[in-house]
mmCIF file of C-alpha atoms in Angstrom:
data_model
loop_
_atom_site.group_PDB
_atom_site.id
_atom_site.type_symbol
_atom_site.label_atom_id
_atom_site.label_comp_id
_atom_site.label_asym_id
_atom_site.label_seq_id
_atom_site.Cartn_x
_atom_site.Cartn_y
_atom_site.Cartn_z
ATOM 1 C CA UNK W 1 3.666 18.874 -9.768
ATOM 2 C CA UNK W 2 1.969 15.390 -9.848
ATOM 3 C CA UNK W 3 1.085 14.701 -6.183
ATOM 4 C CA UNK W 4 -0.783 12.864 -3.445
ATOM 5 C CA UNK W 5 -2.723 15.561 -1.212
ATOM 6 C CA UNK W 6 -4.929 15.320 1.591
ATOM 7 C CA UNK W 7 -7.852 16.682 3.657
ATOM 8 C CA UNK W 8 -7.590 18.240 5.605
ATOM 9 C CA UNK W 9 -3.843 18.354 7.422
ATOM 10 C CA UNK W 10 -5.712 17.990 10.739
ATOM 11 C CA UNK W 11 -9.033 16.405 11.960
ATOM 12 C CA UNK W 12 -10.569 17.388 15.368
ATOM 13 C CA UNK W 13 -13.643 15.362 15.959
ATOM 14 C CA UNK W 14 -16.023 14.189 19.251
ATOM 15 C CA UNK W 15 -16.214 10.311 20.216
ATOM 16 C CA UNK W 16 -18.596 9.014 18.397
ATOM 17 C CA UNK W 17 -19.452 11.529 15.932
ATOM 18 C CA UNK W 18 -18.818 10.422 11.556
ATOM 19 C CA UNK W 19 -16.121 11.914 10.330
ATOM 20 C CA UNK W 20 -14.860 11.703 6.710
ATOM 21 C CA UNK W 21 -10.787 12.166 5.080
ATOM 22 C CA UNK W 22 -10.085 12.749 1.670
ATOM 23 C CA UNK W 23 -7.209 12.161 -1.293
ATOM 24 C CA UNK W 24 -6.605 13.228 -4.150
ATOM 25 C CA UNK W 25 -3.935 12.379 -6.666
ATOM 26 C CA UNK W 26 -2.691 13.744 -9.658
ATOM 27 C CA UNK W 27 -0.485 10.509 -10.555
ATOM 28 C CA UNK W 28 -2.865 8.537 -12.273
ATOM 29 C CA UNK W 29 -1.962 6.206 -10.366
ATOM 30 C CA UNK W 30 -4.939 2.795 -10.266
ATOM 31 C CA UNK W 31 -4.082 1.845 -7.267
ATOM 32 C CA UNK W 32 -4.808 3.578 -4.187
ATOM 33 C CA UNK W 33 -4.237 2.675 0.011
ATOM 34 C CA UNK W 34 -5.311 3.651 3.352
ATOM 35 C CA UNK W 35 -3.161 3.495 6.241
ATOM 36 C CA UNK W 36 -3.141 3.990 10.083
ATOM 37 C CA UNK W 37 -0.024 5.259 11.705
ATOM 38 C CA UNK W 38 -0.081 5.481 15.197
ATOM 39 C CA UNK W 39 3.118 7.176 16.700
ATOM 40 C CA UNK W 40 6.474 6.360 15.928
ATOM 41 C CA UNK W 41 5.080 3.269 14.401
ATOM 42 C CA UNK W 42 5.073 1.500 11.095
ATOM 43 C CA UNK W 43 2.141 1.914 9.208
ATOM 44 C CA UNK W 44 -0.827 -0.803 9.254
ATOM 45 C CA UNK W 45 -2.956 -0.923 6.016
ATOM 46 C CA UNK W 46 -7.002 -0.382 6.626
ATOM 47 C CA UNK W 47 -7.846 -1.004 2.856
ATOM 48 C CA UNK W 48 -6.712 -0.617 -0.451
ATOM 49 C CA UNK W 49 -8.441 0.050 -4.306
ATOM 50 C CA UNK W 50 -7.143 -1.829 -6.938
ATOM 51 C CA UNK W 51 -8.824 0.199 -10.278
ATOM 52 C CA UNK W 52 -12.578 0.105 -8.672
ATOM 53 C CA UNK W 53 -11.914 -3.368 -6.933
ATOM 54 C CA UNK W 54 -12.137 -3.384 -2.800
ATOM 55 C CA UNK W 55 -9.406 -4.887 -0.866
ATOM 56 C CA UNK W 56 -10.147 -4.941 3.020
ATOM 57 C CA UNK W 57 -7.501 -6.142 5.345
ATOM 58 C CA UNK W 58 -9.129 -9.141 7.634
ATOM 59 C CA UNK W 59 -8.422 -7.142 10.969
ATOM 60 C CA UNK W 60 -9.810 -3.785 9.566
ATOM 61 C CA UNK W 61 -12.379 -2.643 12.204
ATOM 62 C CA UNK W 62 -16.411 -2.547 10.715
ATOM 63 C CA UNK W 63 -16.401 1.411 11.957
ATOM 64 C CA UNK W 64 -13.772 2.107 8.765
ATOM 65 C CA UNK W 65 -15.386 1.977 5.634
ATOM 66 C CA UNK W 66 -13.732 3.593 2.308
ATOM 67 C CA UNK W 67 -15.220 5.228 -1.199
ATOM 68 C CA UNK W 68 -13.286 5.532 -4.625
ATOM 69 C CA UNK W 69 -15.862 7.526 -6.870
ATOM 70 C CA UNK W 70 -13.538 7.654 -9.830
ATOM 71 C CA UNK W 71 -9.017 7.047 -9.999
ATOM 72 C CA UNK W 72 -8.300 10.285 -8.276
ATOM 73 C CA UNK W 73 -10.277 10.557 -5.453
ATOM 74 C CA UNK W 74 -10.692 8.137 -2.158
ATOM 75 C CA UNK W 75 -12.488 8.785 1.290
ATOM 76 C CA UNK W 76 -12.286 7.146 4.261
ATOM 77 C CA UNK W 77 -15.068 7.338 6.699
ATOM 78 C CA UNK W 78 -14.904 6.858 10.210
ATOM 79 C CA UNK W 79 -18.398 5.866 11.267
ATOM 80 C CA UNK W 80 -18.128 6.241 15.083
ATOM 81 C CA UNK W 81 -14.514 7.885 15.736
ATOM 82 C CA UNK W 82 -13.727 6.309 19.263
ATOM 83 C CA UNK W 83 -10.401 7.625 21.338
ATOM 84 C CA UNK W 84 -8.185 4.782 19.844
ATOM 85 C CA UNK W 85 -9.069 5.968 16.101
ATOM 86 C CA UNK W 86 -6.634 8.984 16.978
ATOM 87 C CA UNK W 87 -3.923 8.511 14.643
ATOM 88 C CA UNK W 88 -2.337 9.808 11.291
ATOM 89 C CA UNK W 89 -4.557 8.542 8.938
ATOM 90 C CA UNK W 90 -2.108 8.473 5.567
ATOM 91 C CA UNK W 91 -3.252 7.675 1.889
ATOM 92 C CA UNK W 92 -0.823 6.629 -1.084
ATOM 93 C CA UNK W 93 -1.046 5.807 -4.333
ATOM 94 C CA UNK W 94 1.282 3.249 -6.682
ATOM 95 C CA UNK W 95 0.956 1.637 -9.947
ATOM 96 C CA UNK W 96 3.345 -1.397 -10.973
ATOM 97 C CA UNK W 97 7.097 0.108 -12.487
ATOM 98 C CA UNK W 98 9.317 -3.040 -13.276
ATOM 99 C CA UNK W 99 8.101 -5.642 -11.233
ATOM 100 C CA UNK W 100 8.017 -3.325 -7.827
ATOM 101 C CA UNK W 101 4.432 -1.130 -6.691
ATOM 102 C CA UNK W 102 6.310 1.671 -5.183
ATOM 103 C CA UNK W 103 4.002 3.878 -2.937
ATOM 104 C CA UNK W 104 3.463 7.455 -3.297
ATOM 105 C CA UNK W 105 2.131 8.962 0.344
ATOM 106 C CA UNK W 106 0.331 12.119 0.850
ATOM 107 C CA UNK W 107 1.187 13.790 3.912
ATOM 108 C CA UNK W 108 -1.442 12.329 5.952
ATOM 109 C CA UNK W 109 -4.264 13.705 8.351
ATOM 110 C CA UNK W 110 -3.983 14.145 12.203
ATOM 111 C CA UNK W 111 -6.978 13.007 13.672
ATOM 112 C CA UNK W 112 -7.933 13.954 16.876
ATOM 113 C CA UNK W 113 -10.559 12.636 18.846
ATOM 114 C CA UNK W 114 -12.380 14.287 22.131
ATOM 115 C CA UNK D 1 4.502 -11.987 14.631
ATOM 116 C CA UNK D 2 5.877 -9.268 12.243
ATOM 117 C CA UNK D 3 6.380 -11.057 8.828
ATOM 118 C CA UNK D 4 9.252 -8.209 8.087
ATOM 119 C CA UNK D 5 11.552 -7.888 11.181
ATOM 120 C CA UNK D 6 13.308 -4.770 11.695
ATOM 121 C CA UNK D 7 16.443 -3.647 13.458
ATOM 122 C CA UNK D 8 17.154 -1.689 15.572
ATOM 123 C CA UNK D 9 14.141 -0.075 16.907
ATOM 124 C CA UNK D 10 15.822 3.332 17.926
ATOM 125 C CA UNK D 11 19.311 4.287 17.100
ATOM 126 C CA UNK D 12 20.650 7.758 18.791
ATOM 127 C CA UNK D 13 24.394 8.515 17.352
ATOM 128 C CA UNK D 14 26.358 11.353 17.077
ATOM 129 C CA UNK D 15 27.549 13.357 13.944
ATOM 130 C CA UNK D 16 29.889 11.746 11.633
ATOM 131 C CA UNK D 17 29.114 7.920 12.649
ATOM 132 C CA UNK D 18 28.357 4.576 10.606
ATOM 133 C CA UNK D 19 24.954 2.770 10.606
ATOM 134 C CA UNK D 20 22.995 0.080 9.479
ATOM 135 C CA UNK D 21 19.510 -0.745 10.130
ATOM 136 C CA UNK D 22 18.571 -4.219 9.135
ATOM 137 C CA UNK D 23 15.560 -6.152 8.155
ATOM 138 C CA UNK D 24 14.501 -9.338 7.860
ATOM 139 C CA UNK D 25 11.918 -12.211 6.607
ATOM 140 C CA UNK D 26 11.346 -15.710 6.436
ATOM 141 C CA UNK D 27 9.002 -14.908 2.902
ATOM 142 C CA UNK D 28 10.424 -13.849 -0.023
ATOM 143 C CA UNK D 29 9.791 -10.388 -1.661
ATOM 144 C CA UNK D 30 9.484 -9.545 -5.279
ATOM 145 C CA UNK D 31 10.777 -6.302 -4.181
ATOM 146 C CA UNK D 32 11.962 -4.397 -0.869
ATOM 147 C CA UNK D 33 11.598 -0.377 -0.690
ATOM 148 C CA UNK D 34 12.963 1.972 1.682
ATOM 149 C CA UNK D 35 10.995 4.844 2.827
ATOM 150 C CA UNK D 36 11.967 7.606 5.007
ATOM 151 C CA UNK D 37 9.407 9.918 6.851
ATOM 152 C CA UNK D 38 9.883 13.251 9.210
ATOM 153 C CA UNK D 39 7.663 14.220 12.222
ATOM 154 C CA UNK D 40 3.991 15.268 10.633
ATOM 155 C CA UNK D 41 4.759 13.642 7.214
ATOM 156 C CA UNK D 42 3.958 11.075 4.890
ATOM 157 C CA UNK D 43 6.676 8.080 4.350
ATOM 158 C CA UNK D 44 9.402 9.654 1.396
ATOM 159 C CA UNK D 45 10.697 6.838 -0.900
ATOM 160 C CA UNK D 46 14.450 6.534 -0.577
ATOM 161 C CA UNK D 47 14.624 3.424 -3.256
ATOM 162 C CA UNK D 48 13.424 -0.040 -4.310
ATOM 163 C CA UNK D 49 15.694 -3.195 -4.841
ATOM 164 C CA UNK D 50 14.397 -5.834 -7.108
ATOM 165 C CA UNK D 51 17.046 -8.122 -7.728
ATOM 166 C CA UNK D 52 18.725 -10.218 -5.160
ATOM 167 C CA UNK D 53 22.044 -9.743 -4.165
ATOM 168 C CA UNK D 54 21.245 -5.993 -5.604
ATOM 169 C CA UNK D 55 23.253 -2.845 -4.060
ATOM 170 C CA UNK D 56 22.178 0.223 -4.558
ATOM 171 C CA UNK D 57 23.657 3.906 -3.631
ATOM 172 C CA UNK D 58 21.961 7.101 -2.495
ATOM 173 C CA UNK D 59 25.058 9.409 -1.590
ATOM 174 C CA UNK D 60 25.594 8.667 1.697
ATOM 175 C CA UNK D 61 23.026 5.629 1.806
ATOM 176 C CA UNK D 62 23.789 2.304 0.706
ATOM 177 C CA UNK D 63 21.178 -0.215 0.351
ATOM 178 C CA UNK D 64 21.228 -4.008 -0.404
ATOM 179 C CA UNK D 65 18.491 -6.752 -1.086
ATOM 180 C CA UNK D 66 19.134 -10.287 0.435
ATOM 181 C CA UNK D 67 20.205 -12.889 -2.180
ATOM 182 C CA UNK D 68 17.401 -15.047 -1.436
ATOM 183 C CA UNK D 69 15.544 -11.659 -1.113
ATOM 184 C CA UNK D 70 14.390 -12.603 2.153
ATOM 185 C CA UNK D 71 16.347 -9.529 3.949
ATOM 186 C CA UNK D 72 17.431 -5.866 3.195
ATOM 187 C CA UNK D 73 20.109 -3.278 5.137
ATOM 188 C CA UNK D 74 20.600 0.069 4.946
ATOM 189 C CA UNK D 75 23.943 1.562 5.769
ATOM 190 C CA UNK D 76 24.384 5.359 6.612
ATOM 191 C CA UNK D 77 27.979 6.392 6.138
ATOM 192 C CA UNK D 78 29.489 10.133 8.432
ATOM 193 C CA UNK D 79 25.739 10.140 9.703
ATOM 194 C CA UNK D 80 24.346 14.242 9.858
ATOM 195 C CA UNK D 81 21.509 15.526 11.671
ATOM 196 C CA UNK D 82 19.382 15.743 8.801
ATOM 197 C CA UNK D 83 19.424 11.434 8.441
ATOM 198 C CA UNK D 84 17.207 12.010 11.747
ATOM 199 C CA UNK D 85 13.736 10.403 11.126
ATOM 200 C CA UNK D 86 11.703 7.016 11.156
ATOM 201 C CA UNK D 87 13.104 4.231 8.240
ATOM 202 C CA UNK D 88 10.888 2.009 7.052
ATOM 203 C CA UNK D 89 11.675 -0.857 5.072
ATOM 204 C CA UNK D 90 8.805 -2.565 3.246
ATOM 205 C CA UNK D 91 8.176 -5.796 1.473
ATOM 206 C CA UNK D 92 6.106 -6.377 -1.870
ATOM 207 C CA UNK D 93 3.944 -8.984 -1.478
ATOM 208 C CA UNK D 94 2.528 -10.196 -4.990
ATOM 209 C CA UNK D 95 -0.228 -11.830 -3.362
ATOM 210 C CA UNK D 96 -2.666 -9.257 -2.667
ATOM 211 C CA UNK D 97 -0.566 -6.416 -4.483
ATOM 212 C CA UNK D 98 0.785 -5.200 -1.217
ATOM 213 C CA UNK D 99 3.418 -4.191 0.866
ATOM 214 C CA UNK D 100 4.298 -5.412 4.186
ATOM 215 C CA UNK D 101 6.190 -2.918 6.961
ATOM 216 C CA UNK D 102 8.688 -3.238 9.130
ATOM 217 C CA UNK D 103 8.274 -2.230 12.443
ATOM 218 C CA UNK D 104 10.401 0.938 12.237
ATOM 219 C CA UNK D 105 13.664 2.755 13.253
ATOM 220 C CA UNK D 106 13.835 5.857 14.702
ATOM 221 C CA UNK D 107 17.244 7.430 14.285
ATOM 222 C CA UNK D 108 18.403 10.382 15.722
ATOM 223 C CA UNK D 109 21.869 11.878 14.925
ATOM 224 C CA UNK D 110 23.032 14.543 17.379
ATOM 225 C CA UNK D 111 25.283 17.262 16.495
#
């Protein structure tokens, strides 16, 4: 089945030290998002890849940085995980379908931080 | 200020009961999607309105774009346990080929 999937289901990781989430899709889908989801909240977009173009969102912290080698595959690196980064860290995927980008989520990674 | 207002925040109601969540926006959307995500998952899409003045039925769930596509509801008829989890509605934003979130609503239907 075509998917979104995502590495690992849970992240343990010390202050401070890099740490680095993956995605995969088998949609073929061009365009490709992270998000943070901190509990019971809405989702708030880090970055997104439209084909190989970067999108950052203005109040996306310097520490996040992301990688898109080729469509399937995106990484998002956490440079210097402090206790605040701990938070479901989701990627999606969408193309355009009739006017509407509908998103395609994986089922995210738990990141903890200690 | 949240460009995609959503309400309520948390709903608890028992089995069998109506709801509606509601969301709204001073911009207007190309397109307003409905996602639905349980405890440890990824946000599920439950369906996309395009059109304004749209309706659009999911069994139980009825959904409707804004004719001015500024706002969106979603209605829950003889609510079940299973409806529990966290809506989102979300906003297409053709500038910058995004969506915009609400903030949320956590619904929980007791049995």
């Amino acid at each position: 089945d075509a998917m979104v999937i995502q590495n690992p289901r849970y992240q343990v990781t010390q202050f401070g030290k890099p740490v680095t989430l993956s995605c995969s899709q088998t949609l073929n889908h061009n365009v490709m998002y992270w998000y943070q989801q901190k509990s019971s909240q809405a989702p708030k977009l880090l970055f997104h890849y439209y084909d190989k173009d970067f999108n950052n969102e203005a109040d996306t912290p310097d520490n996040f940085q992301s990688r898109r080698p080729n469509t399937s595959f995106c990484f998002l690196d956490i440079r210097s995980p402090g206790l605040g980064d701990a938070a479901m860290y989701l990627c999606a995927t969408s193309r355009e379908s009739s006017g509407a980008y509908e998103q395609y989520f994986g089922p995210g990674t738990r990141l903890t931080v200690t | 200020t949240q460009l995609l207002e959503q309400s309520p925040q948390f709903l608890s109601i028992q089995e069998g009961e109506n709801l509606t969540v509601y969301c709204n926006s001073s911009s207007v959307f190309s397109s307003l999607q409905w996602y639905r995500q349980e405890p440890g998952e990824g946000p599920v899409l439950l369906v996309t309105v395009v059109t304004g003045g749209e309706v659009k039925k999911l069994k139980r769930l009825t959904f409707q774009f804004g004719d001015a596509r500024k706002d969106s509801s979603l209605h829950i008829t003889a609510a079940q346990p299973g409806d529990t989890g966290l809506y989102l509605c979300a906003g297409f934003m053709e500038y910058g080929n995004k969506l915009v979130f609400g903030a949320g609503t956590i619904l929980r239907v007791k049995s």
